PDB file of C-alpha atoms in Angstrom:
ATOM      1  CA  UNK A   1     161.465 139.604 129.077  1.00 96.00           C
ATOM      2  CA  UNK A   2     165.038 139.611 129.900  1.00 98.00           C
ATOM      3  CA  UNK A   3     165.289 140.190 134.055  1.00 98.00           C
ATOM      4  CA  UNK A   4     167.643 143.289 135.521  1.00 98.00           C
ATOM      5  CA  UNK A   5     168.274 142.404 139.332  1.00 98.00           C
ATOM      6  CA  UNK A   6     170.206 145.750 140.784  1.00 98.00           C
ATOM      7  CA  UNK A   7     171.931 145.644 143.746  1.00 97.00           C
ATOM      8  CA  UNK A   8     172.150 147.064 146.425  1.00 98.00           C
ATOM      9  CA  UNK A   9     168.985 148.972 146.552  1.00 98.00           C
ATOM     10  CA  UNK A  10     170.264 151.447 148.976  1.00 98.00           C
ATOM     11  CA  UNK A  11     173.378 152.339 150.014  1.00 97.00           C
ATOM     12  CA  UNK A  12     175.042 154.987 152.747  1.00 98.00           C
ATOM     13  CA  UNK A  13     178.490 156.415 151.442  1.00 97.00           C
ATOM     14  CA  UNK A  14     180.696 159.677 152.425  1.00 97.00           C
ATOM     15  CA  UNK A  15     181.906 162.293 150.793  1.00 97.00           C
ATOM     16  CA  UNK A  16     184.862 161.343 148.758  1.00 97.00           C
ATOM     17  CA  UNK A  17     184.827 157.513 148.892  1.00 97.00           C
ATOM     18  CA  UNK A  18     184.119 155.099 146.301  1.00 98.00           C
ATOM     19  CA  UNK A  19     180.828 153.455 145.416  1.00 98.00           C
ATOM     20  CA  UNK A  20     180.162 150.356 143.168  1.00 98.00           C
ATOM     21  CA  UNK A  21     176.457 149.260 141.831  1.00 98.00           C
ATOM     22  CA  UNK A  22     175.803 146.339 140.904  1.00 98.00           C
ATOM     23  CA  UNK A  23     173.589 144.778 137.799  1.00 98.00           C
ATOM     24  CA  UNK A  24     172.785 141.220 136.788  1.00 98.00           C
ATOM     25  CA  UNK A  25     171.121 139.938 133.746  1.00 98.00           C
ATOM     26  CA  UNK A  26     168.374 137.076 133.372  1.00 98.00           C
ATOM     27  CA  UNK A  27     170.580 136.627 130.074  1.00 98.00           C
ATOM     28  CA  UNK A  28     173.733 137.629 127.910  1.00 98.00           C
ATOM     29  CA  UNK A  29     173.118 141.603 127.017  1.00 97.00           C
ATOM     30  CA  UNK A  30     176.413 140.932 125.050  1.00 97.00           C
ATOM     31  CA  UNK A  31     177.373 145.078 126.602  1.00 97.00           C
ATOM     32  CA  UNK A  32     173.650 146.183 125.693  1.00 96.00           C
ATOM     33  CA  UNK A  33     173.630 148.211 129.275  1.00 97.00           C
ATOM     34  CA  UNK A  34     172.800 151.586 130.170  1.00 98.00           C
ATOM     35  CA  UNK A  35     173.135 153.339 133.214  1.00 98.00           C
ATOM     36  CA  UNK A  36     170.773 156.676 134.380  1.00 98.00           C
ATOM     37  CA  UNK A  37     170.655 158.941 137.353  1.00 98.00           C
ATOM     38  CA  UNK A  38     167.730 160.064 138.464  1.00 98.00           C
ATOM     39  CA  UNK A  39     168.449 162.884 141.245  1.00 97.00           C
ATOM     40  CA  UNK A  40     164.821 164.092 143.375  1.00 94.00           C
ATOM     41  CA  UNK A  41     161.980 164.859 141.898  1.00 94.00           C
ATOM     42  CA  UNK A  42     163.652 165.006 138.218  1.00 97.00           C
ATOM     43  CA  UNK A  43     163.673 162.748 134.912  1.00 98.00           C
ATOM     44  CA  UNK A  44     166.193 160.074 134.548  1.00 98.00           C
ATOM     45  CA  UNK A  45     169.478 161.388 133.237  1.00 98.00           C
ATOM     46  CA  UNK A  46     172.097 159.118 130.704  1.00 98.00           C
ATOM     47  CA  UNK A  47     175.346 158.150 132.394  1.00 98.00           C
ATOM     48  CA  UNK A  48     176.384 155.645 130.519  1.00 98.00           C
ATOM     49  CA  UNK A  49     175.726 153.503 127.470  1.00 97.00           C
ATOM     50  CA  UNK A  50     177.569 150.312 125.712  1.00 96.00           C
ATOM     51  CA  UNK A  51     178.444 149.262 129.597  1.00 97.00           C
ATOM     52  CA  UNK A  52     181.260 151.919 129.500  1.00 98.00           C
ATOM     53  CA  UNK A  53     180.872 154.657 127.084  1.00 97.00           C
ATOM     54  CA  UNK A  54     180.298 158.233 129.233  1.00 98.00           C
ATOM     55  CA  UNK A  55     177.737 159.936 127.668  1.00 97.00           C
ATOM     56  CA  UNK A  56     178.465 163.833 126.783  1.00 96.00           C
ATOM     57  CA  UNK A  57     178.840 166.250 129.871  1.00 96.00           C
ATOM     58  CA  UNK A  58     178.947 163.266 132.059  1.00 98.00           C
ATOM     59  CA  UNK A  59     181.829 164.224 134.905  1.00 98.00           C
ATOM     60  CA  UNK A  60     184.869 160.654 134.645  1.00 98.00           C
ATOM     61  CA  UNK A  61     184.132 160.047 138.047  1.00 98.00           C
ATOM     62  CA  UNK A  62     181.532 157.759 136.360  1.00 98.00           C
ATOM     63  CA  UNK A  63     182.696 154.993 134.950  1.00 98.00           C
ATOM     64  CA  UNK A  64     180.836 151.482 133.904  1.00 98.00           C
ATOM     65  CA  UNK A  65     182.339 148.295 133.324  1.00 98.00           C
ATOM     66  CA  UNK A  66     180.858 144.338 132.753  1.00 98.00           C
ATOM     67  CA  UNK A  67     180.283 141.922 130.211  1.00 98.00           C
ATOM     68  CA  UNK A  68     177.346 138.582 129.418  1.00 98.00           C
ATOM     69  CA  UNK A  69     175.425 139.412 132.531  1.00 98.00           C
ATOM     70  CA  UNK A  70     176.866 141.136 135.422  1.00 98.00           C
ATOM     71  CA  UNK A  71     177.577 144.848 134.963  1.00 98.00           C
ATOM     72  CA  UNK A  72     178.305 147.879 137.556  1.00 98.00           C
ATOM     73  CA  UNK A  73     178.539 151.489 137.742  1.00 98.00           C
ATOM     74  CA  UNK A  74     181.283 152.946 139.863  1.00 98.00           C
ATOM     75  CA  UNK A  75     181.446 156.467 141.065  1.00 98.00           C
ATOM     76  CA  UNK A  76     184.493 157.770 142.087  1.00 98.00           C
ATOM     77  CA  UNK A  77     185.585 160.394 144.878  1.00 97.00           C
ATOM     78  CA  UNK A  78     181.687 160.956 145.640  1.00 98.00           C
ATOM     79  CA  UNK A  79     180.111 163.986 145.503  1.00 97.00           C
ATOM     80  CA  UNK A  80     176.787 165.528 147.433  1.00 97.00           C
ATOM     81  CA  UNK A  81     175.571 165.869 143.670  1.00 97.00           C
ATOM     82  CA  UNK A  82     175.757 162.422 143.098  1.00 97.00           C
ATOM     83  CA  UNK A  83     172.830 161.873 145.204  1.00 97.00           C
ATOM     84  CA  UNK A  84     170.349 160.244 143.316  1.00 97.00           C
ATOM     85  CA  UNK A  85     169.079 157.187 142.203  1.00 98.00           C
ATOM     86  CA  UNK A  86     170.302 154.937 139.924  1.00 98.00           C
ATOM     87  CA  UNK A  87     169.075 152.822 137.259  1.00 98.00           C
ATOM     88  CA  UNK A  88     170.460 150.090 134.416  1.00 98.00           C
ATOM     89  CA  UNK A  89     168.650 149.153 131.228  1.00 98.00           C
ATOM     90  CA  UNK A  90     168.982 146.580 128.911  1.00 98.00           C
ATOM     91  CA  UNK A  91     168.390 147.360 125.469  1.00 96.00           C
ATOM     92  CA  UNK A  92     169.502 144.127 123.657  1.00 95.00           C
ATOM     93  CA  UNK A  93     166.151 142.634 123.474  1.00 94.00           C
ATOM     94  CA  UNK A  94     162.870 144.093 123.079  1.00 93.00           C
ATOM     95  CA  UNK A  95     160.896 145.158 125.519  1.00 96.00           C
ATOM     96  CA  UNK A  96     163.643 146.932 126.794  1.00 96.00           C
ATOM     97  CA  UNK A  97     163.827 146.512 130.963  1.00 98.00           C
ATOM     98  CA  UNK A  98     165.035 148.529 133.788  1.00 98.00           C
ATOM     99  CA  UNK A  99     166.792 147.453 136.859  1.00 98.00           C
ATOM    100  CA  UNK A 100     164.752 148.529 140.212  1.00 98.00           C
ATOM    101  CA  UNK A 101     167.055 150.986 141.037  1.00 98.00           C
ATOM    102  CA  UNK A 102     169.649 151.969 143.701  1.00 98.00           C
ATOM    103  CA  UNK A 103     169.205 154.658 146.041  1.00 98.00           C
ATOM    104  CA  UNK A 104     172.454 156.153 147.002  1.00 98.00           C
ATOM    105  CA  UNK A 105     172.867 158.602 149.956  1.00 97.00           C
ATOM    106  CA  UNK A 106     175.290 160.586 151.786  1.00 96.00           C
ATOM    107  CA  UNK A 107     176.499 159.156 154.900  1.00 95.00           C
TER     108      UNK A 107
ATOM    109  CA  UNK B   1     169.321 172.490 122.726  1.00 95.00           C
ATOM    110  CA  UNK B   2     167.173 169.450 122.689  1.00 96.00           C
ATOM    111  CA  UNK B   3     163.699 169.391 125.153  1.00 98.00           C
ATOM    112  CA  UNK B   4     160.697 167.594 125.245  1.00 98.00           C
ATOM    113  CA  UNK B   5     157.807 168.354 127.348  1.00 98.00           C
ATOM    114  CA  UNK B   6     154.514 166.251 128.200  1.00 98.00           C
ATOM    115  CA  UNK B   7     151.172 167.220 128.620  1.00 98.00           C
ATOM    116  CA  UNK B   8     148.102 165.304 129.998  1.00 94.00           C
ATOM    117  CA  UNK B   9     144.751 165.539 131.646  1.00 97.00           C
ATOM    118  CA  UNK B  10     146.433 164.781 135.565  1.00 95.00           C
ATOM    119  CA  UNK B  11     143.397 162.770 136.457  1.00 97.00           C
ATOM    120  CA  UNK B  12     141.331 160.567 135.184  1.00 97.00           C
ATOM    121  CA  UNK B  13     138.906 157.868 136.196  1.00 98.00           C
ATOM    122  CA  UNK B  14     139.229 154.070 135.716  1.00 97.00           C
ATOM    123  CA  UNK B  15     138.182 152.393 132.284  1.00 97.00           C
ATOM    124  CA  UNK B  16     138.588 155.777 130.770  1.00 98.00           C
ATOM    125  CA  UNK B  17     141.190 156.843 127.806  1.00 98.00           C
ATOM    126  CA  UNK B  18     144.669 158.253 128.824  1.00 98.00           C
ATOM    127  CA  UNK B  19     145.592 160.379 126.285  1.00 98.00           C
ATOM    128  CA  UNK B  20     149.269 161.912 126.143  1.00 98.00           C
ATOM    129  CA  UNK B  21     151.183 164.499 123.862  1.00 98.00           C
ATOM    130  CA  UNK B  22     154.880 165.123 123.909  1.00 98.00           C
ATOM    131  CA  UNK B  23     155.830 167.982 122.097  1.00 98.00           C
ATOM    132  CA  UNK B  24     159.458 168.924 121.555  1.00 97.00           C
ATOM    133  CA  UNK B  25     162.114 170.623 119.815  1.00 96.00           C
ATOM    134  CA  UNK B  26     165.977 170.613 119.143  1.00 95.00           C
ATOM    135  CA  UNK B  27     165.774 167.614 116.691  1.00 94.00           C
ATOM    136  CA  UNK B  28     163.592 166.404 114.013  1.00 91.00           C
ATOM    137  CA  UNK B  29     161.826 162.868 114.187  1.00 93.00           C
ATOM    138  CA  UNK B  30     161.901 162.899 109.990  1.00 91.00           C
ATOM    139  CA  UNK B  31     165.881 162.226 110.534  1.00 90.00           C
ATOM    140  CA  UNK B  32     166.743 158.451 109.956  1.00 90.00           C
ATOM    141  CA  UNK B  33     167.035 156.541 112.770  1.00 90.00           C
ATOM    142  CA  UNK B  34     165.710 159.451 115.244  1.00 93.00           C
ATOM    143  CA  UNK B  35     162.809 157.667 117.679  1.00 96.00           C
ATOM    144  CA  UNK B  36     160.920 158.969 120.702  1.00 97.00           C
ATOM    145  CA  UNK B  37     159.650 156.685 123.227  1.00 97.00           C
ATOM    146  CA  UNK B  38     157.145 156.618 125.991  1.00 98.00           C
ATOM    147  CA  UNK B  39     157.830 155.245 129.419  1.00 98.00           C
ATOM    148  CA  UNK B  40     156.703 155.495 132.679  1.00 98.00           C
ATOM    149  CA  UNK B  41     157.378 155.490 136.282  1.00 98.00           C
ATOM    150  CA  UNK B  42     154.731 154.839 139.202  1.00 98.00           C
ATOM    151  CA  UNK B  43     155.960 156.514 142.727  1.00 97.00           C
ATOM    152  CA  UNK B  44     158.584 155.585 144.356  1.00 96.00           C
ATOM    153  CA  UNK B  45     159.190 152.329 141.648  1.00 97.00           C
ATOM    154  CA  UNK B  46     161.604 151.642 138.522  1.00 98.00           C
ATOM    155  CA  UNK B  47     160.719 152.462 135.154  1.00 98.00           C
ATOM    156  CA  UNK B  48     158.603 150.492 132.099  1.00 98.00           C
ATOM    157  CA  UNK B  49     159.053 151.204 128.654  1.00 98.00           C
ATOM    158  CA  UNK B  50     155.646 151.346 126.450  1.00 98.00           C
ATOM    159  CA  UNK B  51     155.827 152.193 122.964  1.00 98.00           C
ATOM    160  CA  UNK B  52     157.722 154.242 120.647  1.00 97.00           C
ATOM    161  CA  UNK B  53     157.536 155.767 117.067  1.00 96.00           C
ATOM    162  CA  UNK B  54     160.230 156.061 114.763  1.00 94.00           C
ATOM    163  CA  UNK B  55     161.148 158.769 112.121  1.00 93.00           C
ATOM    164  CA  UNK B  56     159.815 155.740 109.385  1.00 92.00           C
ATOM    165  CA  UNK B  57     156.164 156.306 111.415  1.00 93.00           C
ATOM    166  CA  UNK B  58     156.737 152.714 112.963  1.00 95.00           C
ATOM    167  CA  UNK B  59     155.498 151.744 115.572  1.00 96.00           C
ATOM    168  CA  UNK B  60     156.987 149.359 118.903  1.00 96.00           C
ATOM    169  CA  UNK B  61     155.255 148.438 122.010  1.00 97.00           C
ATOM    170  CA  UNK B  62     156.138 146.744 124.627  1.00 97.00           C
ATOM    171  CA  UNK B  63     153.921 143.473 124.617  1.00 97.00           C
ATOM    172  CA  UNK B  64     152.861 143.426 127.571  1.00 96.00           C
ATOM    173  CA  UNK B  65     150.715 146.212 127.341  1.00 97.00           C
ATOM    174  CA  UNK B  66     149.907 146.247 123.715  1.00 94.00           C
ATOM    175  CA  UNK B  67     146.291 145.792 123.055  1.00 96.00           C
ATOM    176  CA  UNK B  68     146.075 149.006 124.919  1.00 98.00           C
ATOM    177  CA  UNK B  69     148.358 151.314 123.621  1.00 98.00           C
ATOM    178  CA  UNK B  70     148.527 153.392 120.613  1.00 98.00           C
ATOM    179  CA  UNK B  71     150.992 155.650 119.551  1.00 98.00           C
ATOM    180  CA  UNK B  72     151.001 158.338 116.933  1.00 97.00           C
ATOM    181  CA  UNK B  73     153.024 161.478 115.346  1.00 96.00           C
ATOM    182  CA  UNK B  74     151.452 164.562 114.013  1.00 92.00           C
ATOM    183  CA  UNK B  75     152.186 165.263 110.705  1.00 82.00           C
ATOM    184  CA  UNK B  76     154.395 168.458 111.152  1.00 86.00           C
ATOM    185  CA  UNK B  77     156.789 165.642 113.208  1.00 84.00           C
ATOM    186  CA  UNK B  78     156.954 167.805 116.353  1.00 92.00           C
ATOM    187  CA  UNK B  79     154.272 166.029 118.438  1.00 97.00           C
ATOM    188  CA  UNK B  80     153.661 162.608 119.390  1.00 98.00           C
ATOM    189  CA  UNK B  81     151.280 160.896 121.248  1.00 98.00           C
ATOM    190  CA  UNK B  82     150.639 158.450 123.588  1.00 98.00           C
ATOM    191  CA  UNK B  83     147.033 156.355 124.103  1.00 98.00           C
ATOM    192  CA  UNK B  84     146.191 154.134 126.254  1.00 98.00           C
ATOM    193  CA  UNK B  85     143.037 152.543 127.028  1.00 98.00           C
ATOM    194  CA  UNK B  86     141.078 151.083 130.096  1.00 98.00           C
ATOM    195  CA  UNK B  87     142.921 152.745 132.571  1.00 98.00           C
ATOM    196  CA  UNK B  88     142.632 151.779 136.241  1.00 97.00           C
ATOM    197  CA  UNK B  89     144.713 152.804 139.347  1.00 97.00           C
ATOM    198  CA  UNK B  90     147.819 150.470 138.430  1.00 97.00           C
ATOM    199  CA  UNK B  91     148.520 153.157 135.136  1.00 98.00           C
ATOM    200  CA  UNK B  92     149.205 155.948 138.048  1.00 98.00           C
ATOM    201  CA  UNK B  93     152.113 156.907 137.190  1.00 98.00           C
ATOM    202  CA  UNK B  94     154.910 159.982 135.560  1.00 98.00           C
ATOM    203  CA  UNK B  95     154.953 159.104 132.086  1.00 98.00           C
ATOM    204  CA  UNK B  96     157.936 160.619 130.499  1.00 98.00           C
ATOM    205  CA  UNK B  97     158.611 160.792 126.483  1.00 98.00           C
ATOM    206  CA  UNK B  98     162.532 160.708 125.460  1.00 98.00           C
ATOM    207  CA  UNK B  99     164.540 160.913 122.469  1.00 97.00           C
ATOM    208  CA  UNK B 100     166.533 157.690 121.720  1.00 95.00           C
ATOM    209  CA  UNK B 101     170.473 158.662 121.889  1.00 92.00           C
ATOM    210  CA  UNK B 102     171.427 158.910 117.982  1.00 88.00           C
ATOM    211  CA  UNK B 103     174.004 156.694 118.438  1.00 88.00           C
ATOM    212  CA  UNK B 104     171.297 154.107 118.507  1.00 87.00           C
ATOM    213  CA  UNK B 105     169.828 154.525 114.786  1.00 77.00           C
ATOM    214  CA  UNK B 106     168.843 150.291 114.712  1.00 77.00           C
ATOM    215  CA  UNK B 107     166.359 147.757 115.327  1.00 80.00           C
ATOM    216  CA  UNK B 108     164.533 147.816 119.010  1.00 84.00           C
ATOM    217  CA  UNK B 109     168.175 149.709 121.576  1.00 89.00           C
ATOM    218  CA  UNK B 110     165.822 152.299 123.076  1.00 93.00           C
ATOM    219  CA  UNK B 111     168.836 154.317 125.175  1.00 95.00           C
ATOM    220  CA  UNK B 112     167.543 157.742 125.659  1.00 97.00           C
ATOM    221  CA  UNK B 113     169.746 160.808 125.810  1.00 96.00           C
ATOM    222  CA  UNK B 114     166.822 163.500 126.306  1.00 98.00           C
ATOM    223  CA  UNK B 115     163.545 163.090 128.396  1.00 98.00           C
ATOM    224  CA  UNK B 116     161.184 165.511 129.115  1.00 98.00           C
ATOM    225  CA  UNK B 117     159.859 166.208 132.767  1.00 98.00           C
ATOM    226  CA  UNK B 118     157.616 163.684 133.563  1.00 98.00           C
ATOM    227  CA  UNK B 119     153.277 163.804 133.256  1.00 98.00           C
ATOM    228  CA  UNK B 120     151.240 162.978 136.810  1.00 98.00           C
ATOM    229  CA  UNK B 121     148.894 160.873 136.041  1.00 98.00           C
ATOM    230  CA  UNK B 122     146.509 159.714 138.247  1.00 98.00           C
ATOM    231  CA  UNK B 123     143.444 157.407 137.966  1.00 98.00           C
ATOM    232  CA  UNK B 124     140.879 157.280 140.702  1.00 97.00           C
ATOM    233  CA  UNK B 125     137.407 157.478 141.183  1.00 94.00           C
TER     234      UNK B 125
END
């Protein structure tokens, strides 16, 4: 199974200020990458797919980037929504595989 | 408007049979290319993908967990369900269903656009 290593797991940030995840393939996804929020107590929500594409109703503040192996979400002027945790997914090869997430919070 | 919802038993006891149904609305799994999938997420952890049906009635599971899953649509293509077998206390978990994003109508991309709320399920003695 093809490896997603996240990074960081946490992070502290403040209103307004930029925020970059990280996400690193055991192998070339060749821009198979997804990103998801998953805010308390809810079901994961698309971001992003195709490492940049915004899925609908998804605010621009979100934005992905990457290529081979190492991808990232970035989050502009951060807002208290934003507050969640975040996940990538490969889904070049079968069985698909998550990162282990990033839990971003509100300094 | 597109929404799935899962239902299960909440608790069960170890070496019994999970069984799961998502039923949902807003889009037809007869369309080509439409799939739903099952995946789950134990507390506090990162998420596993298990198995998924397409509109074709095939089915994909993730290996490592094959021999004791089984997946299956009802006939009417507004239910689908989710077994798995032998559970002990390492298949506690929220096990969501999603739609796969349309966008992805090919071989094994399972990106979801849609999930559903999530099933507790606990096994313990």
């Amino acid at each position: 199974d093809i490896q997603m290593t996240q990074s960081p797991a946490s992070l502290s940030a403040s209103l307004g200020e930029t925020v970059t995840i990280e996400c690193l393939a055991s192998e070339d996804i060749y821009s198979n990458l997804a990103w998801y929020q998953q805010k308390p107590g809810k079901s994961p929500q698309l971001l992003i797919y195709y490492a940049n594409s915004l899925n609908d109703g998804v605010p621009s503040r979100f934005s992905g980037s990457g290529s081979g192996t190492q991808y990232s979400l970035k989050i502009n002027s951060l807002q208290s929504e934003d507050v969640s945790i975040y996940f990538c997914q490969q889904n070049y090869d079968s069985p698909n595989t998550f990162g282990a997430g990033t839990k971003l919070e509100l300094k | 408007q597109v929404t799935l919802k899962e239902s299960g038993p909440g608790m069960l006891q170890p070496s019994k049979t999970l069984s799961l149904t998502c039923s949902f609305s807003g889009f037809s799994l007869s369309t080509s290319g439409m799939v739903v999938s099952w995946i789950r997420q134990p507390s506090g952890k990162s998420l596993e993908w298990l198995a998924a049906i397409d509109w074709d009635g095939d089915k994909y599971y993730n290996p490592s967990l094959k021999s004791r899953l089984t997946v299956s649509k009802d006939t009417s293509n507004t239910q689908v369900f989710l077994k798995i077998t032998s559970v002990d206390i390492a298949d506690t978990a929220t096990y969501y269903c999603a739609r796969r994003h349309p966008i992805f109508n090919y071989g094994s991309s399972y990106v979801m656009d849609a999930w559903g709320q999530g099933a507790s399920v606990t096994v313990s003695s």
